[in-house]
mmCIF file of C-alpha atoms and ligand atoms in Angstrom:
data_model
loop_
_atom_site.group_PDB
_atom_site.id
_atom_site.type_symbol
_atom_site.label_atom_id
_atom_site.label_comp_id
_atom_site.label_asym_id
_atom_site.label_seq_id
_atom_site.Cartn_x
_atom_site.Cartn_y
_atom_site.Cartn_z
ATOM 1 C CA UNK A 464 0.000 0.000 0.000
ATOM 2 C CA UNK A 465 1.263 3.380 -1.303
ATOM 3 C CA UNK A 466 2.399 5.927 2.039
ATOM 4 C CA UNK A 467 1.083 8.571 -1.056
ATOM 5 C CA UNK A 468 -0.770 8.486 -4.419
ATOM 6 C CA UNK A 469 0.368 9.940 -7.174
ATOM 7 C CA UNK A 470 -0.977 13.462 -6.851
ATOM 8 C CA UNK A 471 -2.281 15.207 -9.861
ATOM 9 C CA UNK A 472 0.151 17.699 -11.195
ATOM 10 C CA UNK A 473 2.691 15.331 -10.420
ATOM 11 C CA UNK A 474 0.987 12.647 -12.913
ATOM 12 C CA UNK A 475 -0.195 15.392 -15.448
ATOM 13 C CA UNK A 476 4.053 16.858 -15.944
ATOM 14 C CA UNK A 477 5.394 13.113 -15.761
ATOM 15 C CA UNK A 478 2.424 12.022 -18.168
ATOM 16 C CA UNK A 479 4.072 14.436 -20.764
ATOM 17 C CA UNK A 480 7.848 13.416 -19.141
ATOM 18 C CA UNK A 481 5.994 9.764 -20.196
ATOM 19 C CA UNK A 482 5.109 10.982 -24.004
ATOM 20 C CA UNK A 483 8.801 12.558 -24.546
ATOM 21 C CA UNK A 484 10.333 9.287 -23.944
ATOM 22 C CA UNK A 485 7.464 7.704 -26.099
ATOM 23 C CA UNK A 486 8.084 9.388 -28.502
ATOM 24 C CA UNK A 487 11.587 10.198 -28.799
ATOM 25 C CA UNK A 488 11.658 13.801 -28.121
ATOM 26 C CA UNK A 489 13.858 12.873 -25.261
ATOM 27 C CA UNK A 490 16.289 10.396 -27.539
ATOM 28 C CA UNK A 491 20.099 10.523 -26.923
ATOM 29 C CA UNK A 492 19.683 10.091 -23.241
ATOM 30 C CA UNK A 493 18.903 6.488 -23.209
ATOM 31 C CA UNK A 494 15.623 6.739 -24.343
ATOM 32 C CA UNK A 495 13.714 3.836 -22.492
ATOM 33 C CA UNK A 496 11.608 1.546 -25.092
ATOM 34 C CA UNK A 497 9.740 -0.331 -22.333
ATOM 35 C CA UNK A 498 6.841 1.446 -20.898
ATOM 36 C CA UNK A 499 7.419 0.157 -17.540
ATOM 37 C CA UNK A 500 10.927 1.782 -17.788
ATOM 38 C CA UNK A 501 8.874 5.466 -18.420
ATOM 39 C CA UNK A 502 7.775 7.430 -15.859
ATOM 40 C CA UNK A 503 4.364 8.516 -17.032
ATOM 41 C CA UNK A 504 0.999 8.760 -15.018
ATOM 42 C CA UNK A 505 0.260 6.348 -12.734
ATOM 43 C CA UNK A 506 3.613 4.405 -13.010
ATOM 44 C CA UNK A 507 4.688 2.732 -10.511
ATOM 45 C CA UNK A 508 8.108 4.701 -10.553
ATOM 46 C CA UNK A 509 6.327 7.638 -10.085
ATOM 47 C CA UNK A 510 4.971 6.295 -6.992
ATOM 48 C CA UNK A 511 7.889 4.250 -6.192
ATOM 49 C CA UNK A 512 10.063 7.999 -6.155
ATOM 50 C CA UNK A 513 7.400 9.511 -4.103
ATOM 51 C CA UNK A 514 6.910 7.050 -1.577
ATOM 52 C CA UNK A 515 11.443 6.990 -0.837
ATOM 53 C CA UNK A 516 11.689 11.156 -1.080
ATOM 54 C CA UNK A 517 8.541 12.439 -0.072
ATOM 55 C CA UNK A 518 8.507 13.496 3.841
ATOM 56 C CA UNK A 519 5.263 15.939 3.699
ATOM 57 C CA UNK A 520 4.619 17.731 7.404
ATOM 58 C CA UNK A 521 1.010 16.433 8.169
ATOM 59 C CA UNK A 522 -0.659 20.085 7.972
ATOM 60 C CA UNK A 523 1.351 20.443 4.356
ATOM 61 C CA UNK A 524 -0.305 17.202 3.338
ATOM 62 C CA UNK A 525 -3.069 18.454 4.584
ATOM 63 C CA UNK A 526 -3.470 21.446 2.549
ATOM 64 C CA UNK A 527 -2.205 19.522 -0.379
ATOM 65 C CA UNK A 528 -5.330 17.077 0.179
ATOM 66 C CA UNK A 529 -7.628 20.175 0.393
ATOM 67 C CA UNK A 530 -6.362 22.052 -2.537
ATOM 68 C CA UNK A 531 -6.555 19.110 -4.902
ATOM 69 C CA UNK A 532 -10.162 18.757 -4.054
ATOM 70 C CA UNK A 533 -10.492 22.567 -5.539
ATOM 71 C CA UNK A 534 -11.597 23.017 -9.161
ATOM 72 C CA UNK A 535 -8.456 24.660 -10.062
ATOM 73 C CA UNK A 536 -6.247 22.244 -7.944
ATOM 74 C CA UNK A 537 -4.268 21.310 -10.769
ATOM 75 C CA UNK A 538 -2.769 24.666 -10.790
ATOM 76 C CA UNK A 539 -0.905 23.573 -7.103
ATOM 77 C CA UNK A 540 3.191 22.731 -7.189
ATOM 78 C CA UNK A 541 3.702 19.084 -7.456
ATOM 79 C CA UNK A 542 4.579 17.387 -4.170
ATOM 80 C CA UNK A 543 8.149 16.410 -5.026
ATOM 81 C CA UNK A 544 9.256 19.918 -6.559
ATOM 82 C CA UNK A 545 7.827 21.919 -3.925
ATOM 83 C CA UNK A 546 9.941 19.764 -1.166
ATOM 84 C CA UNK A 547 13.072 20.210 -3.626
ATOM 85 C CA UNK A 548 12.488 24.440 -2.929
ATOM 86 C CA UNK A 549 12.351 23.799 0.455
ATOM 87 C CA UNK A 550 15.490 21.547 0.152
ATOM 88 C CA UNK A 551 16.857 24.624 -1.357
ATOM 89 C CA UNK A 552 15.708 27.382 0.585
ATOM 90 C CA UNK A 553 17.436 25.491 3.914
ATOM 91 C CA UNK A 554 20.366 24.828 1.858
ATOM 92 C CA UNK A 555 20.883 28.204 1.201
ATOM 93 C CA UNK A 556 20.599 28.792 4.862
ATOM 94 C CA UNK A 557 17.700 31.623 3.287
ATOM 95 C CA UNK A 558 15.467 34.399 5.403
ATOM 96 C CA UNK A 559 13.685 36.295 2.482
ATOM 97 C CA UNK A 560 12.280 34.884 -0.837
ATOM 98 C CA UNK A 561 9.510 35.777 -2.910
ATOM 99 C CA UNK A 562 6.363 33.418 -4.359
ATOM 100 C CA UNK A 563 4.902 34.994 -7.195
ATOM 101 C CA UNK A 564 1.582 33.025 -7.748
ATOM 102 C CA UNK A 565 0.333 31.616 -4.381
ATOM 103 C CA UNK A 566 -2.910 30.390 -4.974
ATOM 104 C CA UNK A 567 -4.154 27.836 -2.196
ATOM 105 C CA UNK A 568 -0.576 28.767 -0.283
ATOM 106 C CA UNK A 569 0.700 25.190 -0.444
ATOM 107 C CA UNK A 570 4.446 26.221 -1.454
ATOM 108 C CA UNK A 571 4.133 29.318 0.846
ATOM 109 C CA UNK A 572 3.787 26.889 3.955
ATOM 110 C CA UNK A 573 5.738 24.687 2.427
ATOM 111 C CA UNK A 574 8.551 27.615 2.297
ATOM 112 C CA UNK A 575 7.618 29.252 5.351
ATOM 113 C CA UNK A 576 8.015 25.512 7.283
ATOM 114 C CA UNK A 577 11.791 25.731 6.741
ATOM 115 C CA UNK A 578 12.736 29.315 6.970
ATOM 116 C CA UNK A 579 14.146 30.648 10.374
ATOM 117 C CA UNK A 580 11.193 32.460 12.864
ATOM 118 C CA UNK A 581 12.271 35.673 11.509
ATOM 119 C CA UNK A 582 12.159 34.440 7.926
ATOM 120 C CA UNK A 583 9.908 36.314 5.295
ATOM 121 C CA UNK A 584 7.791 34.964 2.288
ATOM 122 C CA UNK A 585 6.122 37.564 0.067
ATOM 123 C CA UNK A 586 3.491 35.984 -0.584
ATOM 124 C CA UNK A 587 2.433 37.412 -4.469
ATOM 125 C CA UNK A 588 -1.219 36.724 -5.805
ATOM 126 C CA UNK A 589 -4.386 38.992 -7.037
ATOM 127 C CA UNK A 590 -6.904 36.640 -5.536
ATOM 128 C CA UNK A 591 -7.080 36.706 -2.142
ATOM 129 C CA UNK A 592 -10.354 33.846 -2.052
ATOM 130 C CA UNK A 593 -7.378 31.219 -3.416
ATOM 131 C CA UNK A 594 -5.032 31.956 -0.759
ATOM 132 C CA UNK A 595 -8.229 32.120 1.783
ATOM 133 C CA UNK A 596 -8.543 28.400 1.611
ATOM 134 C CA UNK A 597 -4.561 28.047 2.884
ATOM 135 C CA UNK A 598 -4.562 30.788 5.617
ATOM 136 C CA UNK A 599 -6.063 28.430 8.789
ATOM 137 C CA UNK A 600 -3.461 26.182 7.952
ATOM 138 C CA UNK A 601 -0.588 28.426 7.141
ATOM 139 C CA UNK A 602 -1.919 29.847 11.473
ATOM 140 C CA UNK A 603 -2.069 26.229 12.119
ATOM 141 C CA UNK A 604 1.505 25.307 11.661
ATOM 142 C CA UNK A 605 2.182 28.154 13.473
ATOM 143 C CA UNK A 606 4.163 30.465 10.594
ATOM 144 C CA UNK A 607 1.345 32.829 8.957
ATOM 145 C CA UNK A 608 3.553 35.588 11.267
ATOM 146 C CA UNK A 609 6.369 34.583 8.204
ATOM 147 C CA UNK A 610 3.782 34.948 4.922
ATOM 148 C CA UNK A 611 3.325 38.728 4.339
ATOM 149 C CA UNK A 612 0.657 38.123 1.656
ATOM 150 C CA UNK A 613 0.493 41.204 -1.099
ATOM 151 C CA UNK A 614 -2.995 41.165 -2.850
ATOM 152 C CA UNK A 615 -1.793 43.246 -5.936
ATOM 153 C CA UNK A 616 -0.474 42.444 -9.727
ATOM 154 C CA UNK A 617 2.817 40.913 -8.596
ATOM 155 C CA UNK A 618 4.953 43.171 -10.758
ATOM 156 C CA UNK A 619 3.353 46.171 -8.587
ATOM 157 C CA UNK A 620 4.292 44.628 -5.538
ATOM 158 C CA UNK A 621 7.987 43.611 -7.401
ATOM 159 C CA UNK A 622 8.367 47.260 -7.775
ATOM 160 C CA UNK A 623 7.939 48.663 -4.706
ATOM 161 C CA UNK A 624 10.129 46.045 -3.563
ATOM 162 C CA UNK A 625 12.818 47.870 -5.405
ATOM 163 C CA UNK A 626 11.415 51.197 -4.874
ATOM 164 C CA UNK A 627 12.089 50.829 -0.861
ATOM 165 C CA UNK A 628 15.541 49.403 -1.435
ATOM 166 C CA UNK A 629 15.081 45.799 -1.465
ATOM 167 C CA UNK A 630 17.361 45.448 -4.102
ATOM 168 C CA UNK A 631 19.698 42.567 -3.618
ATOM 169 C CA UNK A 632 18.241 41.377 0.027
ATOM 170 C CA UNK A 633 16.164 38.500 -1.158
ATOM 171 C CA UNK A 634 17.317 34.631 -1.132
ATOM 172 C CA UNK A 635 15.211 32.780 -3.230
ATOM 173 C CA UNK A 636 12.282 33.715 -5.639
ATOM 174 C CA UNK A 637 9.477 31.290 -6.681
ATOM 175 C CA UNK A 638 7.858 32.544 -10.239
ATOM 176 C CA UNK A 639 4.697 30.741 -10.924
ATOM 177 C CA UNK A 640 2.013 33.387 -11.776
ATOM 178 C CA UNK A 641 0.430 34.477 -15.538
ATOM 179 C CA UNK A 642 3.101 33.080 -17.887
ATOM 180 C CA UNK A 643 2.775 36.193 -19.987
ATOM 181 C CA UNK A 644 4.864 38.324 -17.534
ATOM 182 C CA UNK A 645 7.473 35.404 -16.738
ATOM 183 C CA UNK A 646 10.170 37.663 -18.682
ATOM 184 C CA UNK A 647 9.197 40.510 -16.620
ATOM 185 C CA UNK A 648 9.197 38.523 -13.596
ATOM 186 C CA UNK A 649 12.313 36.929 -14.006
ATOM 187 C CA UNK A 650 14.534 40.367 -15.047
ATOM 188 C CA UNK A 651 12.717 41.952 -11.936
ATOM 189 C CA UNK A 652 13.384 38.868 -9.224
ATOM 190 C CA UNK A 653 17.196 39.046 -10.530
ATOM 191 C CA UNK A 654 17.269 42.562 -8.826
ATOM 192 C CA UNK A 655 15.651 41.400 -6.093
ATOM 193 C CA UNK A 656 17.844 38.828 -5.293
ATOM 194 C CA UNK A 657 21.228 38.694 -3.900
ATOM 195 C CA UNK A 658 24.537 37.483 -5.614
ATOM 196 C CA UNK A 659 24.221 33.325 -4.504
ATOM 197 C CA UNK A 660 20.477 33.513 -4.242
ATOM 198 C CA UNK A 661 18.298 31.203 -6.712
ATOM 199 C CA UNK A 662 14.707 31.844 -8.951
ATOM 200 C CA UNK A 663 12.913 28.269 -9.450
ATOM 201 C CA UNK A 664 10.550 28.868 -12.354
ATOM 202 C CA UNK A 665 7.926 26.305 -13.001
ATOM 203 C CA UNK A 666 6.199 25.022 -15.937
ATOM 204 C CA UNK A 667 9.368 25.870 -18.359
ATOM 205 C CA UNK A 668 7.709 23.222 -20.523
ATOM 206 C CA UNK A 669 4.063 24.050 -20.772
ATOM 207 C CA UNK A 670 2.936 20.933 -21.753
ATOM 208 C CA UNK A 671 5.529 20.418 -24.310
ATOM 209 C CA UNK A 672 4.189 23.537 -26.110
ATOM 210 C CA UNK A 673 7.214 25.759 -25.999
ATOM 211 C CA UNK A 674 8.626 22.969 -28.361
ATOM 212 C CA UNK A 675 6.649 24.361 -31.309
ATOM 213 C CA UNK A 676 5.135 27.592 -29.488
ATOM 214 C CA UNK A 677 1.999 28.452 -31.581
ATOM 215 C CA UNK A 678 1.523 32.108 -32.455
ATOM 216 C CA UNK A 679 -1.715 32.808 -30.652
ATOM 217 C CA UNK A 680 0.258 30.841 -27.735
ATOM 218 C CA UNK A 681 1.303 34.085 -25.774
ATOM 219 C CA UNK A 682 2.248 31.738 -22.670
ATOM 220 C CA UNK A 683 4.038 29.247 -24.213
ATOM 221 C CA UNK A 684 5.891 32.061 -26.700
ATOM 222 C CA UNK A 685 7.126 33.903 -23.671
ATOM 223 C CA UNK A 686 8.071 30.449 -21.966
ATOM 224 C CA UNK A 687 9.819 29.719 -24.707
ATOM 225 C CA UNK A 688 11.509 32.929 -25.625
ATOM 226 C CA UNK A 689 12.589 33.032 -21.448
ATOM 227 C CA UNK A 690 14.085 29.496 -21.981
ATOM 228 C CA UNK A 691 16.175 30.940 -24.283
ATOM 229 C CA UNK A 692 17.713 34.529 -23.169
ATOM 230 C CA UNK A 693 18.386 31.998 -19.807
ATOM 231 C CA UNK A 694 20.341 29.604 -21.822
ATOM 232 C CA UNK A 695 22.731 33.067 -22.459
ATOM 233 C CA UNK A 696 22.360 34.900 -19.782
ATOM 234 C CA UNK A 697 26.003 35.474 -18.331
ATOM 235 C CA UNK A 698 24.550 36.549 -15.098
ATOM 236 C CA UNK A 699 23.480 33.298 -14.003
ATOM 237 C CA UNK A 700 23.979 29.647 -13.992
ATOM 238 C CA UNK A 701 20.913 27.160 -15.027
ATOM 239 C CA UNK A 702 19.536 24.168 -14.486
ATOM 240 C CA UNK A 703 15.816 22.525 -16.109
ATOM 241 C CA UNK A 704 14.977 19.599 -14.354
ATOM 242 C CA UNK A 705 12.551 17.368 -15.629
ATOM 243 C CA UNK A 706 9.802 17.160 -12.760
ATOM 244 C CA UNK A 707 6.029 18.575 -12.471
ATOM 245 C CA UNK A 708 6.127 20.475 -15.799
ATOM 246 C CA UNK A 709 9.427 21.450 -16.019
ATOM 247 C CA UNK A 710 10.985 23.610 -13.661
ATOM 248 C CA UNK A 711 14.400 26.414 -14.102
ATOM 249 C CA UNK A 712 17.006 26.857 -11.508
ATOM 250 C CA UNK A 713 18.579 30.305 -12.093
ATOM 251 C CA UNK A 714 21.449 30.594 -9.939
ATOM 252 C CA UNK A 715 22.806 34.264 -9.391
ATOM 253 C CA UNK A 716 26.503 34.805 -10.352
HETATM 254 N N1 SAM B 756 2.561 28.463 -6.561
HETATM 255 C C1 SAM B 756 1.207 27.967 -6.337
HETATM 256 C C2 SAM B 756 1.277 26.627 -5.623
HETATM 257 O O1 SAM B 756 2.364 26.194 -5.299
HETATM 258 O O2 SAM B 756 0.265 25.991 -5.382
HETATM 259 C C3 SAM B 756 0.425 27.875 -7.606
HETATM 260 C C4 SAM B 756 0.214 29.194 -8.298
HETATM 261 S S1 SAM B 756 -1.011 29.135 -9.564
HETATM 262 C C5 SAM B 756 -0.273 28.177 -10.806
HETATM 263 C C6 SAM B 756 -0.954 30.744 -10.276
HETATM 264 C C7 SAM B 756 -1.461 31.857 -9.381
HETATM 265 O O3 SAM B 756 -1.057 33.098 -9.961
HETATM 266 C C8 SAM B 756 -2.966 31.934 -9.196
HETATM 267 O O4 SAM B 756 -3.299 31.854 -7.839
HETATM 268 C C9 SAM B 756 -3.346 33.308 -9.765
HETATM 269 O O5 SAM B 756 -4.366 33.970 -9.026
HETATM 270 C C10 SAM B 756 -2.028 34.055 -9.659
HETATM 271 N N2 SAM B 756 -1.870 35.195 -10.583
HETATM 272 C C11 SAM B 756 -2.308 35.296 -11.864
HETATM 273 N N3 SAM B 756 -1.962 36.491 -12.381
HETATM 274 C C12 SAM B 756 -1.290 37.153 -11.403
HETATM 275 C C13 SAM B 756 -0.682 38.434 -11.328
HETATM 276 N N4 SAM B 756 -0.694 39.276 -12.358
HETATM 277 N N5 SAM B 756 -0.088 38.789 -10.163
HETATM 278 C C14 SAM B 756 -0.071 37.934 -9.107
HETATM 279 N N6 SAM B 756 -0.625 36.719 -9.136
HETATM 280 C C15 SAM B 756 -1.234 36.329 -10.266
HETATM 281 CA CA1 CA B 757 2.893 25.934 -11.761
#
């Protein structure tokens, strides 16, 4: 018996992981022929990953359990990515980061878990009935004094940020909002952070759309056209790992 199922963003990105390797898009790296050997929905490596990494606090799995019950619940961080920021964000030994795109709040707890008590998350969404459904929990685990939640467009509250001198204090930024301002977003969470900080940007792949980014596709044309000023961006160092729908670790030189 499973310790977790296979929760649905989590089956949705490694269902299209599952099609790249199907179909070759993925060749050169070993490209497994044997479905078994593919990690697509419901597989049992899925579940077999998730049941030896994932170590969810019980009011985290809690939300988790409650958001995915929501009609937009697919839009929540998959399990094992958002423990791999929180991995991070203690790595880093990190006080202040930004989430841009809260929603339910499951990363923001999930952030706020592992920072020190006088760690800050600003918390970035414009719809405050989303991150209603996450605030008794965020109180419950006792660390809703570290989410300073900002209803606003996050670029408004990503410039005054800047405009109060913020510049350079922040440890780790989280960009997971409207995919049409992910350039924006980025260029304005590089200021923020400092030198040694990281920016984890999700959905890099878009459901395999940025491979052949239609032209009414404004999402996955900005995705796309991100992916690529990253790949030459001197002032950084990247990683795109291959988990929930693709996620960018921008590393601040
Ligand atoms: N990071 C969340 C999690 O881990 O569960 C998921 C975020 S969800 C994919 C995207 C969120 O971005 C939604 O809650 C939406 O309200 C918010 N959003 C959309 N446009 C925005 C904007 N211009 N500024 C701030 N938030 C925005
Ligand atoms: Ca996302």
């Amino acid at each position: 018996m499973p310790l977790f199922s296979v929760p649905k963003e989590v089956a949705v990105g490694a269902a299209m992981l599952g099609v790249a390797f199907a179909t070759g898009m993925l060749a050169g790296f070993g490209t497994p022929k044997s479905s078994k050997s593919t990690i697509g929905k419901n597989s049992p490596l899925l579940q077999y990953i998730l049941d030896h990494s994932l170590r969810e606090h019980p009011i985290l799995k809690k939300l988790r359990l409650l958001t995915a019950d929501h009609p937009h619940g697919k839009m929540m961080v998959s399990c094992d990515q958002a423990q791999l920021m929180a991995n991070l964000v203690k790595l880093i030994k990190a006080k202040k980061v930004i989430e841009i795109g809260v929603f339910t709040g499951y990363n923001t707890l999930n952030m706020a878990l592992v920072l020190p008590d006088n760690g800050k998350v600003i918390a970035c969404d414009i719809n405050e009935d989303y991150a209603k459904i996450g605030k008794p929990l965020w109180k419950e685990a006792g660390v809703d004094h570290k989410i300073d939640l900002r209803i606003k467009p996050a670029i408004q509250t990503l410039d005054e940020l800047l405009a109060s001198g913020e510049a350079e204090t922040f440890d780790f930024a989280f960009i997971d909002a409207d995919k049409e301002s992910y350039i924006e977003y980025y260029e304005k969470c590089l200021r923020l952070i400092k030198k040694g900080g990281i920016i984890a940007i999700d959905n890099i792949l878009w459901g395999g759309r940025v491979l052949k980014p239609r032209k009414d596709d404004l999402a996955a044309q900005t995705i796309h056209q991100l992916n690529e000023k990253l790949l030459r961006d001197a002032r950084i160092n990247i990683s795109i790992l291959p988990m929930g729908d693709g996620v960018t670790l921008a590393f601040k030189l």
